[in-house]
């Protein structure tokens, strides 16, 4: 059973930045790749960014140029650096393999408000 533990969310003003972290055990990242997803209140979960098993990085159009996904393999942790946050970004953020094949973690809440 793969477990994902997300952290780093919080309240930030518009234009501010946050860095989210997601820890997972073992070689999950190198075996499947890893992705960030988010779910805003009342909306479906949406894909945000992916690092594939060969290191290919992709971003959703709404975050391209503002968010950066990265991995620290020594720590089995994936990060999401979020800059220039705007009112479209508040959501609970989750990580999972790109196919969303494993159980979801508790997520981490991001709130953008002045």
XYZ file of N, CA and C in Angstrom:
342
model
N 0.845 -1.187 0.000
C 0.000 0.000 0.000
C 0.883 1.240 0.000
N 0.759 2.033 -1.036
C 1.563 3.248 -1.131
C 0.861 4.355 -0.373
N 1.627 5.100 0.407
C 1.081 6.244 1.126
C 1.782 7.512 0.695
N 0.993 8.526 0.470
C 1.524 9.843 0.140
C 1.218 10.789 1.304
N 2.206 11.568 1.690
C 2.032 12.524 2.776
C 2.378 13.912 2.259
N 1.347 14.720 2.063
C 1.525 16.067 1.542
C 1.615 17.074 2.677
N 2.371 18.142 2.460
C 2.509 19.200 3.459
C 2.922 20.491 2.779
N 2.901 21.582 3.539
C 3.388 22.853 3.040
C 2.329 23.857 2.652
N 1.075 23.456 2.700
C 0.007 24.379 2.350
C -0.154 25.469 3.400
N -1.001 26.443 3.078
C -1.251 27.521 4.017
C -1.983 28.662 3.355
N -2.020 29.780 4.055
C -2.674 30.985 3.570
C -1.615 31.935 3.020
N -1.861 32.428 1.828
C -0.916 33.341 1.200
C -1.690 34.422 0.477
N -1.102 35.593 0.365
C -1.749 36.676 -0.356
C -1.599 36.483 -1.856
N -2.481 37.060 -2.644
C -2.323 36.998 -4.098
C -0.934 37.494 -4.507
N -0.309 36.773 -5.417
C 1.046 37.093 -5.830
C 2.118 36.434 -4.993
N 1.729 35.790 -3.917
C 2.679 35.146 -3.019
C 3.109 33.772 -3.499
N 3.930 33.125 -2.676
C 4.510 31.824 -3.047
C 4.374 30.831 -1.904
N 4.314 29.568 -2.272
C 4.353 28.457 -1.328
C 5.131 27.323 -1.965
N 5.734 26.486 -1.127
C 6.339 25.256 -1.628
C 5.699 24.068 -0.917
N 5.081 23.225 -1.721
C 4.459 22.015 -1.203
C 5.434 20.848 -1.287
N 5.272 19.915 -0.360
C 6.086 18.706 -0.344
C 5.188 17.481 -0.311
N 5.681 16.414 -0.885
C 4.966 15.131 -0.843
C 5.993 14.029 -0.665
N 5.872 13.292 0.404
C 6.767 12.186 0.686
C 6.073 10.864 0.399
N 6.835 9.946 -0.166
C 6.324 8.599 -0.424
C 7.463 7.617 -0.239
N 7.130 6.426 0.149
C 8.159 5.457 0.469
C 8.705 4.786 -0.780
N 9.925 4.325 -0.664
C 10.517 3.444 -1.661
C 10.769 4.082 -3.009
N 10.688 3.283 -4.052
C 11.068 3.696 -5.401
C 9.862 4.076 -6.244
N 8.821 4.572 -5.612
C 7.597 4.885 -6.340
C 7.834 5.897 -7.445
N 8.689 6.880 -7.186
C 8.895 7.918 -8.185
C 9.585 7.361 -9.420
N 10.627 6.569 -9.225
C 11.377 6.047 -10.364
C 10.611 4.952 -11.103
N 9.663 4.330 -10.429
C 8.884 3.251 -11.049
C 7.709 3.790 -11.860
N 7.038 4.809 -11.341
C 5.804 5.293 -11.958
C 5.866 6.745 -12.418
N 6.830 7.510 -11.940
C 6.728 8.953 -12.072
C 5.835 9.473 -10.959
N 5.636 10.788 -10.913
C 4.844 11.374 -9.857
C 4.162 12.637 -10.379
N 3.004 12.924 -9.851
C 2.233 14.072 -10.311
C 1.590 14.791 -9.134
N 1.307 16.064 -9.350
C 0.504 16.843 -8.421
C -0.881 17.060 -9.033
N -1.874 17.003 -8.177
C -3.256 17.254 -8.550
C -3.823 18.258 -7.544
N -4.940 18.853 -7.883
C -5.613 19.725 -6.925
C -7.117 19.623 -7.101
N -7.817 19.892 -6.019
C -9.275 19.878 -6.056
C -9.800 21.090 -5.310
N -10.381 21.989 -6.051
C -11.010 23.152 -5.452
C -12.399 22.769 -4.946
N -12.886 23.530 -3.993
C -14.181 23.235 -3.397
C -15.265 23.236 -4.466
N -16.040 22.176 -4.517
C -17.133 22.084 -5.460
C -16.727 21.726 -6.874
N -15.459 21.432 -7.096
C -14.982 21.113 -8.435
C -14.322 19.745 -8.459
N -14.158 19.211 -9.661
C -13.475 17.934 -9.808
C -11.966 18.114 -9.609
N -11.342 17.027 -9.223
C -9.904 17.048 -9.091
C -9.268 17.252 -10.466
N -8.237 18.086 -10.521
C -7.578 18.334 -11.793
C -6.080 18.104 -11.656
N -5.494 17.721 -12.768
C -4.064 17.494 -12.833
C -3.339 18.830 -12.889
N -2.167 18.912 -12.216
C -1.396 20.142 -12.160
C -0.046 20.000 -12.868
N 0.704 18.961 -12.515
C 2.055 18.821 -13.069
C 2.517 17.376 -12.894
N 3.444 16.959 -13.752
C 3.972 15.589 -13.726
C 5.469 15.589 -13.975
N 6.160 14.694 -13.284
C 7.509 14.289 -13.679
C 7.424 12.818 -14.052
N 7.722 12.498 -15.324
C 7.676 11.120 -15.777
C 8.893 10.338 -15.308
N 8.868 9.032 -15.585
C 9.957 8.171 -15.111
C 11.285 8.496 -15.784
N 11.245 9.149 -16.933
C 12.480 9.550 -17.610
C 12.808 11.011 -17.338
N 12.065 11.624 -16.425
C 12.350 12.999 -16.061
C 11.611 14.042 -16.873
N 10.759 13.614 -17.790
C 9.986 14.573 -18.581
C 8.998 15.305 -17.683
N 8.971 16.612 -17.791
C 8.113 17.440 -16.951
C 7.028 18.087 -17.805
N 5.825 18.050 -17.297
C 4.695 18.688 -17.972
C 3.869 19.451 -16.949
N 3.230 20.521 -17.395
C 2.394 21.350 -16.542
C 1.040 21.587 -17.199
N 0.040 21.744 -16.355
C -1.245 22.174 -16.840
C -1.160 23.625 -17.304
N -2.017 23.983 -18.234
C -1.951 25.328 -18.816
C -2.159 26.424 -17.764
N -2.977 26.146 -16.766
C -3.295 27.181 -15.786
C -2.135 27.483 -14.838
N -1.127 26.610 -14.769
C -0.021 26.834 -13.843
C 1.312 27.002 -14.556
N 1.333 26.797 -15.855
C 2.579 26.864 -16.611
C 3.229 28.233 -16.443
N 4.523 28.232 -16.152
C 5.247 29.477 -15.957
C 5.210 30.000 -14.529
N 4.348 29.414 -13.697
C 4.242 29.858 -12.297
C 4.643 28.767 -11.310
N 4.373 27.525 -11.641
C 4.654 26.398 -10.747
C 5.836 25.614 -11.289
N 6.601 25.020 -10.356
C 7.736 24.183 -10.727
C 7.705 22.905 -9.904
N 7.729 21.764 -10.586
C 7.761 20.464 -9.917
C 9.194 19.958 -9.909
N 9.596 19.355 -8.799
C 10.950 18.823 -8.698
C 10.959 17.649 -7.733
N 12.029 16.862 -7.806
C 12.155 15.661 -6.968
C 13.493 15.670 -6.253
N 13.471 15.262 -4.983
C 14.693 14.935 -4.251
C 14.644 13.433 -4.005
N 15.319 12.668 -4.849
C 15.238 11.207 -4.750
C 15.847 10.687 -3.449
N 16.830 11.380 -2.932
C 17.446 10.939 -1.681
C 16.455 11.004 -0.526
N 15.507 11.910 -0.615
C 14.500 12.074 0.435
C 13.155 11.471 0.060
N 13.076 10.860 -1.126
C 11.787 10.321 -1.611
C 10.687 11.365 -1.495
N 11.004 12.565 -1.920
C 10.079 13.685 -1.783
C 9.976 14.442 -3.100
N 8.763 14.787 -3.447
C 8.510 15.629 -4.616
C 7.989 16.975 -4.124
N 8.394 18.028 -4.791
C 8.022 19.380 -4.396
C 7.202 20.057 -5.486
N 6.433 21.031 -5.082
C 5.744 21.901 -6.024
C 5.958 23.334 -5.541
N 6.843 24.036 -6.231
C 7.063 25.447 -5.941
C 6.005 26.242 -6.688
N 5.215 27.002 -5.950
C 4.112 27.747 -6.535
C 4.379 29.233 -6.348
N 4.542 29.934 -7.437
C 4.786 31.375 -7.398
C 3.620 32.121 -8.025
N 3.514 33.399 -7.690
C 2.476 34.264 -8.257
C 1.089 33.626 -8.120
N 0.791 33.178 -6.917
C -0.495 32.528 -6.676
C -1.639 33.504 -6.896
N -2.717 32.995 -7.459
C -3.856 33.853 -7.776
C -5.147 33.217 -7.272
N -6.265 33.919 -7.377
C -7.528 33.411 -6.826
C -8.031 32.133 -7.485
N -7.424 31.700 -8.591
C -7.813 30.433 -9.225
C -7.093 29.236 -8.617
N -6.097 29.480 -7.769
C -5.259 28.401 -7.251
C -5.710 27.758 -5.934
N -6.566 28.373 -5.125
C -6.961 27.724 -3.873
C -7.589 26.356 -4.100
N -7.093 25.375 -3.354
C -7.559 23.997 -3.506
C -6.834 23.153 -2.473
N -7.272 21.911 -2.370
C -6.485 20.911 -1.660
C -5.579 20.263 -2.705
N -4.293 20.256 -2.424
C -3.306 19.724 -3.351
C -2.870 18.334 -2.904
N -2.805 17.431 -3.876
C -2.455 16.036 -3.635
C -1.337 15.615 -4.585
N -0.589 14.598 -4.182
C 0.305 13.942 -5.131
C -0.148 12.492 -5.300
N 0.217 11.940 -6.424
C -0.093 10.544 -6.737
C 0.712 10.192 -7.983
N 0.740 8.933 -8.334
C 1.371 8.568 -9.596
C 0.519 9.141 -10.722
N 1.073 9.339 -11.906
C 0.324 10.012 -12.971
C -1.008 9.342 -13.320
N -1.096 8.054 -13.192
C -2.357 7.370 -13.481
C -3.307 7.374 -12.292
N -2.935 8.059 -11.223
C -3.777 8.137 -10.012
C -4.141 6.754 -9.514
N -3.170 5.858 -9.574
C -3.482 4.453 -9.332
C -3.547 4.078 -7.862
N -3.008 4.935 -7.002
C -2.951 4.586 -5.594
C -3.895 5.450 -4.774
N -4.083 5.052 -3.528
C -4.992 5.792 -2.653
C -4.479 7.212 -2.444
N -5.413 8.119 -2.319
C -5.052 9.513 -2.119
C -4.656 9.755 -0.658
N -3.694 10.657 -0.477
C -3.343 11.085 0.860
C -4.347 12.105 1.366
N -4.009 12.758 2.464
C -4.930 13.741 3.047
C -4.881 15.079 2.327
N -3.850 15.274 1.523
C -3.715 16.529 0.805
C -3.250 17.654 1.707
N -3.000 18.799 1.091
C -2.609 19.982 1.847
C -3.358 21.181 1.272
N -3.957 21.965 2.144
C -4.848 23.049 1.730
C -4.052 24.302 1.383
N -4.349 24.869 0.242
C -3.766 26.151 -0.169
C -4.887 27.169 -0.263
N -4.713 28.281 0.428
C -5.697 29.363 0.426
C -5.013 30.641 -0.035
N -5.649 31.333 -0.949
C -5.107 32.598 -1.466
C -6.122 33.683 -1.143
N -5.709 34.613 -0.303
C -6.630 35.667 0.120
C -5.851 36.871 0.613
N -6.395 38.035 0.342
C -5.783 39.256 0.846
C -6.425 39.654 2.172
